[in-house]
mmCIF file of C-alpha atoms and ligand atoms in Angstrom:
data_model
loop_
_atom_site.group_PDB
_atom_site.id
_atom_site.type_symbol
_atom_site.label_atom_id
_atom_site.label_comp_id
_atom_site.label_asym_id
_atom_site.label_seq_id
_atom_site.Cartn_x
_atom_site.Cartn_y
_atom_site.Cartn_z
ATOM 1 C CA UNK A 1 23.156 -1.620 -82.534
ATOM 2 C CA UNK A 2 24.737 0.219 -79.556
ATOM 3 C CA UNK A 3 26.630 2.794 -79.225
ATOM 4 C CA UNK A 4 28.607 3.355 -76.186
ATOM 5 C CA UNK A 5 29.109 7.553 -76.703
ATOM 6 C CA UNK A 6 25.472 7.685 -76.090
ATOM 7 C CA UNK A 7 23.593 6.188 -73.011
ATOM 8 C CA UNK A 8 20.560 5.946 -75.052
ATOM 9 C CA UNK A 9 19.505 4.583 -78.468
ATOM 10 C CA UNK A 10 16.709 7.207 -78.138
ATOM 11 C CA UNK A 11 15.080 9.601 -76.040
ATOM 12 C CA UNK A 12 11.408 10.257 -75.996
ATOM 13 C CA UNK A 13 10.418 13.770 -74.786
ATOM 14 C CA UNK A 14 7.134 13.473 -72.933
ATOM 15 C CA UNK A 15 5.026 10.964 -71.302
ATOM 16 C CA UNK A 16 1.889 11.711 -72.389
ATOM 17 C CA UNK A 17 -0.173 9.307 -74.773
ATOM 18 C CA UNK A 18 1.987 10.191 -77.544
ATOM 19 C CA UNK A 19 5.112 9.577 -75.821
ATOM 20 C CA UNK A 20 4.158 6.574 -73.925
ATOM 21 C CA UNK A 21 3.551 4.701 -76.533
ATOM 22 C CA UNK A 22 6.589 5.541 -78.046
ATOM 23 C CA UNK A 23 8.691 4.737 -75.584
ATOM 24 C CA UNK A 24 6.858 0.858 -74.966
ATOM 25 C CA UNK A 25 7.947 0.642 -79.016
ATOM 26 C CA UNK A 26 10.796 1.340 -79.048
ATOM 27 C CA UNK A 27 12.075 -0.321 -75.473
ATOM 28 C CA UNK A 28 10.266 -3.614 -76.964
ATOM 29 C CA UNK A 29 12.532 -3.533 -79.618
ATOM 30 C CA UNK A 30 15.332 -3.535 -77.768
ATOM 31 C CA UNK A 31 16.147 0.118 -77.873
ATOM 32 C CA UNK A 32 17.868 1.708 -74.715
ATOM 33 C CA UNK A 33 15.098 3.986 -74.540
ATOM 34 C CA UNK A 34 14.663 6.632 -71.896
ATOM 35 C CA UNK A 35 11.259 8.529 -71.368
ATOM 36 C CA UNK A 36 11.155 12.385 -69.777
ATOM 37 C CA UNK A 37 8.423 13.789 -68.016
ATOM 38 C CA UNK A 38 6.890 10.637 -65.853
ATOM 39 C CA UNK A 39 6.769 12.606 -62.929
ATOM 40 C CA UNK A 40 3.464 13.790 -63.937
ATOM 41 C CA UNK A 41 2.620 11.363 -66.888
ATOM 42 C CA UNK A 42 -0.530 11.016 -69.226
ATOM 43 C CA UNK A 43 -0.969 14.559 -70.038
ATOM 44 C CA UNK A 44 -3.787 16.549 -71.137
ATOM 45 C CA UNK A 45 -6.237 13.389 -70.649
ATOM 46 C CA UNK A 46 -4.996 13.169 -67.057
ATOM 47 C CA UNK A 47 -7.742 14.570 -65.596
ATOM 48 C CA UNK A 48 -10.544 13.538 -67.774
ATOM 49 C CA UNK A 49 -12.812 10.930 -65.987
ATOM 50 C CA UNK A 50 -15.072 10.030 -69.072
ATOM 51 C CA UNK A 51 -12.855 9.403 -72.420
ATOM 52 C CA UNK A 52 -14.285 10.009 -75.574
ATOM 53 C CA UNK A 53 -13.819 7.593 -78.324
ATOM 54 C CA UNK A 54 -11.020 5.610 -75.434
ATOM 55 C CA UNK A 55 -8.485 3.551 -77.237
ATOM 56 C CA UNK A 56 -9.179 0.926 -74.937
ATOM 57 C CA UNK A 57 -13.187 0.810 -74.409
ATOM 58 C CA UNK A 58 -12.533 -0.855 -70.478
ATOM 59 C CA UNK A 59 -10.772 1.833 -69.582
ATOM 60 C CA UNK A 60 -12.656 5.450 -69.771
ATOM 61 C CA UNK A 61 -10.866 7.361 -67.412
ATOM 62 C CA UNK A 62 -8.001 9.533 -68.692
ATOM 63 C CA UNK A 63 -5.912 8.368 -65.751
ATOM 64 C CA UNK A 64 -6.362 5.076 -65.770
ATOM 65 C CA UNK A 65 -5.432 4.598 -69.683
ATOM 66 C CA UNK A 66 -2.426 6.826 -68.761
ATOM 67 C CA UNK A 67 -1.450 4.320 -65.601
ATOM 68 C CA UNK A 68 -1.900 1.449 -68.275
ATOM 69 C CA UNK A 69 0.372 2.935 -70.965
ATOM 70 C CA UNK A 70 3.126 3.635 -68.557
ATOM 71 C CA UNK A 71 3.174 0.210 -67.073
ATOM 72 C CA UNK A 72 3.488 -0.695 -70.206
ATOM 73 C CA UNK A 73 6.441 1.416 -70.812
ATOM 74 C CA UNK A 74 8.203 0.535 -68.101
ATOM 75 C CA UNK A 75 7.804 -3.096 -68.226
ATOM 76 C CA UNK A 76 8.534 -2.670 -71.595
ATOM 77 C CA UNK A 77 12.583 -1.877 -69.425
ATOM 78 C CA UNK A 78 11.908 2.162 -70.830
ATOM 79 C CA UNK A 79 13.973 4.118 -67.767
ATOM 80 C CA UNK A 80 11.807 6.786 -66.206
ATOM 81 C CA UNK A 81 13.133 10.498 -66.276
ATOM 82 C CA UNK A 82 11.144 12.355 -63.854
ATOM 83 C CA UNK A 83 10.981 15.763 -64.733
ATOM 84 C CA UNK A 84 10.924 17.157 -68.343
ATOM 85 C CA UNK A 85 13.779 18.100 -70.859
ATOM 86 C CA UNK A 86 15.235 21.706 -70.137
ATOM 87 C CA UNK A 87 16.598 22.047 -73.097
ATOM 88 C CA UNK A 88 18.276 19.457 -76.280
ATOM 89 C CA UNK A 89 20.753 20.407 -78.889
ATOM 90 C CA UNK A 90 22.419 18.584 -81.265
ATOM 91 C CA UNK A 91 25.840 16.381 -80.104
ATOM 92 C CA UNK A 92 27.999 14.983 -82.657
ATOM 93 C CA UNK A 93 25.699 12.153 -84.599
ATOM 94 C CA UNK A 94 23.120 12.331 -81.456
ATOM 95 C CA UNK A 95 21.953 14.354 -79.147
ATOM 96 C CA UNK A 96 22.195 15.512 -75.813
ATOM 97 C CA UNK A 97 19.419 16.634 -73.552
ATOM 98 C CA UNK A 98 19.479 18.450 -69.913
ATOM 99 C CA UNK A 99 16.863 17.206 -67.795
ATOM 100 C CA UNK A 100 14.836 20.441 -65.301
ATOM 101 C CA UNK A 101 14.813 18.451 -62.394
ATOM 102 C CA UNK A 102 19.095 17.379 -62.469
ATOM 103 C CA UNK A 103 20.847 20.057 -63.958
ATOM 104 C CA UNK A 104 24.358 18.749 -63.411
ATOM 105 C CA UNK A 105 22.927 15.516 -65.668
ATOM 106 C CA UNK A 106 23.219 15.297 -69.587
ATOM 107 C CA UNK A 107 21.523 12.717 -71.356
ATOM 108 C CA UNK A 108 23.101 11.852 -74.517
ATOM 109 C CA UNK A 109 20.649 9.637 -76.951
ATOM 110 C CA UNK A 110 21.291 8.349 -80.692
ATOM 111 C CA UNK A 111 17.505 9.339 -81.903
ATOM 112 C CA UNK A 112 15.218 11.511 -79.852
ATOM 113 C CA UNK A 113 10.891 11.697 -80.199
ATOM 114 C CA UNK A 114 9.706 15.048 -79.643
ATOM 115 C CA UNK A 115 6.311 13.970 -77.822
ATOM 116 C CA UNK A 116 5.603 17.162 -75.353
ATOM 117 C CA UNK A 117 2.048 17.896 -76.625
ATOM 118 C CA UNK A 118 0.212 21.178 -75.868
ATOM 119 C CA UNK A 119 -0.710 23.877 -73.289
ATOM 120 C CA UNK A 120 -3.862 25.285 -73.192
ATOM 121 C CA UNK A 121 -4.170 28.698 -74.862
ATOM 122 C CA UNK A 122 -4.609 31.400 -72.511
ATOM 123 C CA UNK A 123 -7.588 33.445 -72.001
ATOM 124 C CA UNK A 124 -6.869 36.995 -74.280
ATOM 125 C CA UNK A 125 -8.445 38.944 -71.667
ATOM 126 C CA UNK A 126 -6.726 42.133 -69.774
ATOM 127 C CA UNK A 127 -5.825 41.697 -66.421
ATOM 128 C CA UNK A 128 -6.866 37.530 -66.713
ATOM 129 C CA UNK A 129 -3.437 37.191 -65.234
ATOM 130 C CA UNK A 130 -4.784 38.007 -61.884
ATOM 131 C CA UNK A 131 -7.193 35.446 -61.418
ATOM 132 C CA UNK A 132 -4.856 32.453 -62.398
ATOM 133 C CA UNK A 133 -6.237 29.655 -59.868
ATOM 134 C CA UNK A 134 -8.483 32.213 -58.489
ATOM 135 C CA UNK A 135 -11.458 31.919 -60.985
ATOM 136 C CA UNK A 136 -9.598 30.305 -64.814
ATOM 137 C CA UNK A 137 -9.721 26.958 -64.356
ATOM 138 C CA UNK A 138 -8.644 24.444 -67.242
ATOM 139 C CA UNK A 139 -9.664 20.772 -65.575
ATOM 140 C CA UNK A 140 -13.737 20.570 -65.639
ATOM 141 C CA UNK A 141 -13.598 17.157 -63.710
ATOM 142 C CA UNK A 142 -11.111 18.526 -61.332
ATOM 143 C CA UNK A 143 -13.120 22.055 -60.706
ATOM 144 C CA UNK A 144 -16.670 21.493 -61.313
ATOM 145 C CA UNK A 145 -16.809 19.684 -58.011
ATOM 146 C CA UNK A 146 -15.949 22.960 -56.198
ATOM 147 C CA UNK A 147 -18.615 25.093 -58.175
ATOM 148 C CA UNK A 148 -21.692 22.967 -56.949
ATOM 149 C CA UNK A 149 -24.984 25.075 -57.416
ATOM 150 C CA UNK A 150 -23.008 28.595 -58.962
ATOM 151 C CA UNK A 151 -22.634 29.829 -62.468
ATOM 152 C CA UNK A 152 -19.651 29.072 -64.487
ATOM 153 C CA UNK A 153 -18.336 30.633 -67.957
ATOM 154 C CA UNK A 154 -17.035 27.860 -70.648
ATOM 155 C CA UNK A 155 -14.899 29.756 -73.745
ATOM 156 C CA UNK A 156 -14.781 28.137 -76.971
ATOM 157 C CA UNK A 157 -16.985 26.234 -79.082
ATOM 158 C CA UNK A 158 -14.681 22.946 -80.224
ATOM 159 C CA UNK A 159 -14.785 19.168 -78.996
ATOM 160 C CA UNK A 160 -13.088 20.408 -75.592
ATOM 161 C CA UNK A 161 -15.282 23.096 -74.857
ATOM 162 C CA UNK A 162 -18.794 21.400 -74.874
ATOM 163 C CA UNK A 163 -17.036 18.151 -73.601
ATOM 164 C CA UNK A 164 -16.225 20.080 -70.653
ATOM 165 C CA UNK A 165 -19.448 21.937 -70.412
ATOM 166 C CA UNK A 166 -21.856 19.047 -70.168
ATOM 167 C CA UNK A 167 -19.596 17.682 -67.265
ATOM 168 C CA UNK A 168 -19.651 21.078 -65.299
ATOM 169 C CA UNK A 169 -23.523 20.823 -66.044
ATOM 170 C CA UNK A 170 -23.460 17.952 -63.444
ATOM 171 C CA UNK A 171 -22.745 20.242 -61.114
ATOM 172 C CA UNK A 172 -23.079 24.067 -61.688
ATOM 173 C CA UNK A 173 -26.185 25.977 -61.756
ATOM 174 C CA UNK A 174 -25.781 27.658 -65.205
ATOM 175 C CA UNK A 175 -22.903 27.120 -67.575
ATOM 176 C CA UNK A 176 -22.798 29.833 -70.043
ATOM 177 C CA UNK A 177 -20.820 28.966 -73.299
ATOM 178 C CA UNK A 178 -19.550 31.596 -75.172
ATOM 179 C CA UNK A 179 -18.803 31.006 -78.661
ATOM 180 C CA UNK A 180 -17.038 33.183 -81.126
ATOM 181 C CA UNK A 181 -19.181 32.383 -84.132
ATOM 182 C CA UNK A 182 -22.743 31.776 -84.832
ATOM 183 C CA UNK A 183 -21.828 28.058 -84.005
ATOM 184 C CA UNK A 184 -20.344 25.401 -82.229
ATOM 185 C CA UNK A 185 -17.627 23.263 -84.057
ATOM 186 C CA UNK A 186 -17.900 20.195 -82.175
ATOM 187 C CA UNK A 187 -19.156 17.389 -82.823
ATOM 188 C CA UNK A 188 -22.685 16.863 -83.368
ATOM 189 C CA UNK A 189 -23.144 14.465 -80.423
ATOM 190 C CA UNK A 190 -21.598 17.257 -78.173
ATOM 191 C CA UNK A 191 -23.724 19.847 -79.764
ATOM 192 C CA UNK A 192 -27.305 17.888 -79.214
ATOM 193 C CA UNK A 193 -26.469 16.921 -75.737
ATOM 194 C CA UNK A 194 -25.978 20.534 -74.815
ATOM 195 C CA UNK A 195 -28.641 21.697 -76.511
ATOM 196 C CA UNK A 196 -30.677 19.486 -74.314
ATOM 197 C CA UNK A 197 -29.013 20.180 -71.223
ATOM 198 C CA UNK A 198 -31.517 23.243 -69.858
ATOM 199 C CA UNK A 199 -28.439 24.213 -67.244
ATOM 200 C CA UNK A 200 -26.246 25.425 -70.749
ATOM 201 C CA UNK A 201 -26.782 28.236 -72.543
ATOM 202 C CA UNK A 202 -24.785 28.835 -75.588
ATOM 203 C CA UNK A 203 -24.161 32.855 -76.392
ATOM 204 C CA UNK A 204 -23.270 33.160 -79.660
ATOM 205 C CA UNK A 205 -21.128 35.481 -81.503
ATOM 206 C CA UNK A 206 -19.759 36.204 -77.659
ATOM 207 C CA UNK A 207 -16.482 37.845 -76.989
ATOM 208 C CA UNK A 208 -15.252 38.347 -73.381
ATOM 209 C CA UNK A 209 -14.320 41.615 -72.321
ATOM 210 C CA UNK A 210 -13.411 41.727 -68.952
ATOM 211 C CA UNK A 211 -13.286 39.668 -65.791
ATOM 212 C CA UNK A 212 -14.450 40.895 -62.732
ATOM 213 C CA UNK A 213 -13.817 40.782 -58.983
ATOM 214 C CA UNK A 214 -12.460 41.292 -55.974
ATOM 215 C CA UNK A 215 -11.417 38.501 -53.668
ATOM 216 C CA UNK A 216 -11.888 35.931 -56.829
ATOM 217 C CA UNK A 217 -14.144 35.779 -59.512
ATOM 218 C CA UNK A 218 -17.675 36.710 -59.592
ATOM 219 C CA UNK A 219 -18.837 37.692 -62.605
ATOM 220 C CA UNK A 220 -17.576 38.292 -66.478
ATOM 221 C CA UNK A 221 -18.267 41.404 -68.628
ATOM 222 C CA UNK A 222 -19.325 40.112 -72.406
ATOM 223 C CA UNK A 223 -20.386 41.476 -75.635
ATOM 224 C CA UNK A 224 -22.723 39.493 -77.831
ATOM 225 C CA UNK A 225 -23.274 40.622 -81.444
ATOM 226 C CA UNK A 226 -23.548 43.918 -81.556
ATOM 227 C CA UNK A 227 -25.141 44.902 -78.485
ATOM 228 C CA UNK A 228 -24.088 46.270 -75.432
ATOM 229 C CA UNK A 229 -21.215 44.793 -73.022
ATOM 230 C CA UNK A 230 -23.104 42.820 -69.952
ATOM 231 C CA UNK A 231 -22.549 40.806 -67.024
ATOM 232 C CA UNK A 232 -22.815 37.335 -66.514
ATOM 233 C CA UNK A 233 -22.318 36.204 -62.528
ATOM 234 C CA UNK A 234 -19.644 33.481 -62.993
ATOM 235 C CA UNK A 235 -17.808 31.557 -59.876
ATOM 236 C CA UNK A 236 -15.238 30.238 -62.864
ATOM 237 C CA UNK A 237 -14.104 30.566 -66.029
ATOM 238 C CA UNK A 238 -12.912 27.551 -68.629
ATOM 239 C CA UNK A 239 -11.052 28.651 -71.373
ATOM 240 C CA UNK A 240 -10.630 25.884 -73.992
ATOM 241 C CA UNK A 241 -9.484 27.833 -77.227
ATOM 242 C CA UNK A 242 -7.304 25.879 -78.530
ATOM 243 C CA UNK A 243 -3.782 24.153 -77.230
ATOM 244 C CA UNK A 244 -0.530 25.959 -77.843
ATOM 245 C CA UNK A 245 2.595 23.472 -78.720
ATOM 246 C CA UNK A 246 5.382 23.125 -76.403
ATOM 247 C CA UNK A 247 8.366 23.397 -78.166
ATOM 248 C CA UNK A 248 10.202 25.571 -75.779
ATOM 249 C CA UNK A 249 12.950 22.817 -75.425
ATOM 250 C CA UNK A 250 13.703 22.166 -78.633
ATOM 251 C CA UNK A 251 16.578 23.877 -81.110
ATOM 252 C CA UNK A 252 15.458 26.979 -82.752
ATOM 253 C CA UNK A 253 16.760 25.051 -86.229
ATOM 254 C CA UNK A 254 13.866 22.801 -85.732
ATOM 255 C CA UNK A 255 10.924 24.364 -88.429
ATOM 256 C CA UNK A 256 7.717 25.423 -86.731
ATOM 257 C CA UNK A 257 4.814 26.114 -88.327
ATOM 258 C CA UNK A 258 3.069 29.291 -88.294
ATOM 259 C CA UNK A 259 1.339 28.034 -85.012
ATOM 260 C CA UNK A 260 4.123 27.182 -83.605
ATOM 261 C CA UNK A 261 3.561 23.324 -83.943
ATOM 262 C CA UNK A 262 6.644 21.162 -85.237
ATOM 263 C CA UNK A 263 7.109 20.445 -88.936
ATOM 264 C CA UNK A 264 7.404 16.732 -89.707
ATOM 265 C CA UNK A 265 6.928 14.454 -93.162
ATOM 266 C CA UNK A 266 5.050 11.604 -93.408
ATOM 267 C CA UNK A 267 7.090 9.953 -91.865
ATOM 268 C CA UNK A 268 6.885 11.954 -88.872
ATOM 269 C CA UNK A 269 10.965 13.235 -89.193
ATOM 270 C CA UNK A 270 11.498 17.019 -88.701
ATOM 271 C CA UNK A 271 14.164 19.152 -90.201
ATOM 272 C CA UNK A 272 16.712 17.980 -87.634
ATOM 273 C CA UNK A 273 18.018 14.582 -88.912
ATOM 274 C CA UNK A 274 17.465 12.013 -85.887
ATOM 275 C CA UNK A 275 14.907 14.155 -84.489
ATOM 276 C CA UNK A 276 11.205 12.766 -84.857
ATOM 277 C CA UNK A 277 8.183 14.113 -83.512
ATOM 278 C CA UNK A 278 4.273 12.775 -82.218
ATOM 279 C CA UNK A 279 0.937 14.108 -81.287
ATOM 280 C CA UNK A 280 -0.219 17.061 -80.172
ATOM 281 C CA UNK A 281 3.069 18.888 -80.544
ATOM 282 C CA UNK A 282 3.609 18.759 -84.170
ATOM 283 C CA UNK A 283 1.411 20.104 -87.110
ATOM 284 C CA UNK A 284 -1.202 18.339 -88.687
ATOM 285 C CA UNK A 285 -1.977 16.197 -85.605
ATOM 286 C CA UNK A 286 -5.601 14.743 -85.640
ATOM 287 C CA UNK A 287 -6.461 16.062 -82.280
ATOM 288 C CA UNK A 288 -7.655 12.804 -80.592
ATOM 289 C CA UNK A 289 -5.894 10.113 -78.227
ATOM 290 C CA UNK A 290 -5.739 7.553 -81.282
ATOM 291 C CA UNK A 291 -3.641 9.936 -83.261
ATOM 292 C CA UNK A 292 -1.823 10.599 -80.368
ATOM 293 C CA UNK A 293 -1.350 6.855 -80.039
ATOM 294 C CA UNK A 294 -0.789 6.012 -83.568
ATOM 295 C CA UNK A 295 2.007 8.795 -83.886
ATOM 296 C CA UNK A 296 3.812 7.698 -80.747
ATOM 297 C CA UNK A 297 3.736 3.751 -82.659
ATOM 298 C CA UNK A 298 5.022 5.617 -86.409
ATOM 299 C CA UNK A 299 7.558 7.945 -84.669
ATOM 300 C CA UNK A 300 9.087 4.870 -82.597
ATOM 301 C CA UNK A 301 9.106 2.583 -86.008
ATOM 302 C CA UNK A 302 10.925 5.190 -87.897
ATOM 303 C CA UNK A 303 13.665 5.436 -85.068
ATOM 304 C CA UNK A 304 13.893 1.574 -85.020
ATOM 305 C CA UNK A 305 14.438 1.453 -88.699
ATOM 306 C CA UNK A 306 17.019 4.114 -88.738
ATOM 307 C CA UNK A 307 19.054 2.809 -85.684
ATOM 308 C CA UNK A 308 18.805 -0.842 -86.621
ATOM 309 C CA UNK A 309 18.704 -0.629 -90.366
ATOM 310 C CA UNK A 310 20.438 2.895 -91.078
ATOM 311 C CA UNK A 311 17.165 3.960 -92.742
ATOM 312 C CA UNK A 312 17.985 7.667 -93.581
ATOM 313 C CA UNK A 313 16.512 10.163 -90.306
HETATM 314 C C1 LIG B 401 -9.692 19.093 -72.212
HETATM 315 C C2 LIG B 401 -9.353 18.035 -73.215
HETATM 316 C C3 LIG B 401 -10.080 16.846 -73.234
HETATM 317 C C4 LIG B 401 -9.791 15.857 -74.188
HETATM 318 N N1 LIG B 401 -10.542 14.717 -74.200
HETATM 319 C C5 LIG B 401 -10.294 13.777 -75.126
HETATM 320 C C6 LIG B 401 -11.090 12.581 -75.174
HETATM 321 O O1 LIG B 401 -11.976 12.380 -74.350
HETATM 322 N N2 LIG B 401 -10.812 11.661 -76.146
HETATM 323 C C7 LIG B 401 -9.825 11.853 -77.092
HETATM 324 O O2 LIG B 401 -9.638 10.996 -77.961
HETATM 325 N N3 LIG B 401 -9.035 12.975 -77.058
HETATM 326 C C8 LIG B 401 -9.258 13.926 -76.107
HETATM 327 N N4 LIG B 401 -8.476 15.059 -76.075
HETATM 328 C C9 LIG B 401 -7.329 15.159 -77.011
HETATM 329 C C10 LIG B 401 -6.128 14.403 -76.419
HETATM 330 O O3 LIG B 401 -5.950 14.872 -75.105
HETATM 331 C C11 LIG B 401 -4.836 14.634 -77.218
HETATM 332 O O4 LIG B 401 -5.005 14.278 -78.561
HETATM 333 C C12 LIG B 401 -3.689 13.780 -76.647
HETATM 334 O O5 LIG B 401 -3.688 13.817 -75.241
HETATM 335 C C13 LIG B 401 -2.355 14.278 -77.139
HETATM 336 O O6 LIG B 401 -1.382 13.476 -76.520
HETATM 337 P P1 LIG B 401 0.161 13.890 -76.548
HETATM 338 O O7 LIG B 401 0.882 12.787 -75.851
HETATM 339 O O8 LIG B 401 0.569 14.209 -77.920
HETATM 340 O O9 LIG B 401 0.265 15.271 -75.743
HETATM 341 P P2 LIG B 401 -0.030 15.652 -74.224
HETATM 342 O O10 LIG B 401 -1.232 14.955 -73.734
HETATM 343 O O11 LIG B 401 -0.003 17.141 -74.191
HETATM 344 O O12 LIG B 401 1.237 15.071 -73.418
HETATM 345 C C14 LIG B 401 2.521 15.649 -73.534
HETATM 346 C C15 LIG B 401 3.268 15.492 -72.230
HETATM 347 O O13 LIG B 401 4.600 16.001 -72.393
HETATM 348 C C16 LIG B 401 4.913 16.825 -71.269
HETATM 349 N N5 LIG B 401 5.970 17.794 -71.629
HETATM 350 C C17 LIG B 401 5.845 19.072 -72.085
HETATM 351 N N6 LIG B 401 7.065 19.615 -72.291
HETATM 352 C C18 LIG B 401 7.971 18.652 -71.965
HETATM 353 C C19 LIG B 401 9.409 18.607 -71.977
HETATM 354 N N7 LIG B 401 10.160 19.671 -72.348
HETATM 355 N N8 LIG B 401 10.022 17.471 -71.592
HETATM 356 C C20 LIG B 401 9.285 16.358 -71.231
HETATM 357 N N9 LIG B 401 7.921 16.358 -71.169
HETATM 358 C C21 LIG B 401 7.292 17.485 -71.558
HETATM 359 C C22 LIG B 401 3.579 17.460 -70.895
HETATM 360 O O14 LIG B 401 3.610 17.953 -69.574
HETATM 361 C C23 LIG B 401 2.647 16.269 -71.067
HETATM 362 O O15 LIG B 401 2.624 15.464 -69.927
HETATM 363 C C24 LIG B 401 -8.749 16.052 -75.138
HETATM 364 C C25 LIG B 401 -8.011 17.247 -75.096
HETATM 365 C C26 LIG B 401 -8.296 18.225 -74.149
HETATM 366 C C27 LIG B 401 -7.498 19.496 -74.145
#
């Protein structure tokens, strides 16, 4: 039931696939349920054009899906926060959030879903600071239009990597994968296509050492095994090594794992009572849009039941 010290049963942080769906839940129950971030919504699927495994099979375009979800949301009568949570603390029995974009504004909500995903991991490399949007690139669909008939470097070995490698192959000349281990981890349909695709070649055992260049990139410096450092002529560099949690906003009571991913049971709570968290932001997440989904659906049940029914947070 309401509660007129808060103006919202709940508060979802994030409106990517995780938090989308949370918010449609719980603003189709009847929840006064605002949704941060849908400036920019649909996160890290944004910019991919072909969807693995989609949710919904008619719609393979990461944009698209996202578009979809947040109609949803909003017909659902979920109000849209533009820019993303600053920073939420605990208030009384709620909480209270300050939004980036409207800093005289404080949001006060009953029950609150942690949904702000992941950023990707940064390249370890000295000096890669210098060739942010001059050479690292995270988006291939975006990029690998503007690197028609040059080399490009992919790092990692995982779904994302050779996902993204087979679409720059569309359009680069060469796309050299490093890999860390002997192997790729992805998935084996990944892993046949590119080992049919004659424009990637997998390194293996591959660290990256340097990156080199003066106006821009033009080439990377890489060890392989045990032999000597060399140079691979590279127009850009994709680093897909993983995702890093954003958690910045939240408490410093809430428990992180050692990765810094948010702590939740089964039941997707954390160790803030009223605080829930979905997807890509919180350990154990499966890594693909339908656990994304799927959490955002659990998260948004267990904040029903413990706003309609008093189930314990
Ligand atoms: C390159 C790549 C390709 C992928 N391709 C596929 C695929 O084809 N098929 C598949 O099933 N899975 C794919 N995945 C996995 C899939 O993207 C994730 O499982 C899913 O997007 C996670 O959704 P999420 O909503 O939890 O997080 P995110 O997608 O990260 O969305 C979180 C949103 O919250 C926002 N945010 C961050 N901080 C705040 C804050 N403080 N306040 C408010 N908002 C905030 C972020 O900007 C973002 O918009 C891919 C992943 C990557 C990296």
């Amino acid at each position: 039931m309401p509660n007129d010290a808060f103006d919202h049963d709940v508060l979802v942080m994030g409106a990517g696939i995780a938090g989308l769906a949370a918010a449609t839940a719980c603003a189709a129950a009847g929840l006064r349920t605002a949704v941060a971030g849908t400036g920019l919504f649909g996160g890290l699927v944004l910019n991919v054009n072909d969807l693995v495994e989609p949710p919904r099979p008619d719609q393979a375009s990461g944009a698209d899906y996202a578009a979809t979800l947040f109609g949803e949301a909003m017909e659902a009568g979920a109000e849209p926060i533009d820019g993303p949570v600053a920073t939420l603390w605990r208030d009384g029995a709620g909480f209270a959030a300050r939004p980036e974009e409207e800093p005289g504004r404080v949001l006060r909500a009953r029950a609150v879903i942690c949904a702000t995903g992941a950023s990707p991991r940064p390249l370890p490399v000295p000096g890669a600071g210098a060739f942010a949007h001059r050479g690292i690139a995270h988006c291939a669909d975006c990029d690998g239009p503007l690197h028609r008939g040059r080399p490009v470097v992919v790092v990692g070995g995982g779904d994302a990597a050779l996902q993204g490698a087979l679409t720059l192959a569309a359009w680069a000349s060469e796309v050299h994968v490093l890999l860390r281990g002997a192997a790729p981890r992805a998935r084996a349909e990944f892993v046949a296509r590119a080992a049919a695709e004659p424009r990637i070649r997998l390194h293996r055992n591959a660290e990256i050492l340097r990156l080199l260049g003066e106006d821009g990139l033009e080439a990377v410096e890489v060890r392989e095994g045990a032999g000597a450092p060399l140079r691979i002529a590279a127009r850009a560099v994709f680093p897909w090594i993983g995702l890093m949690p954003n958690t910045a906003a939240l408490p410093a009571e809430v428990t992180r794992d050692a990765d810094g991913a948010v702590v939740v049971d089964a039941a997707l709570r954390t160790s803030l009572p009223g605080l829930f968290a979905a997807g890509a932001v919180r350990a154990g997440h499966g890594g693909r849009l339908r656990h994304a989904l799927h959490d955002g659906e659990g998260a948004a049940r267990g904040v029903i039941a413990m706003l309609t029914t008093g189930a314990a947070a």
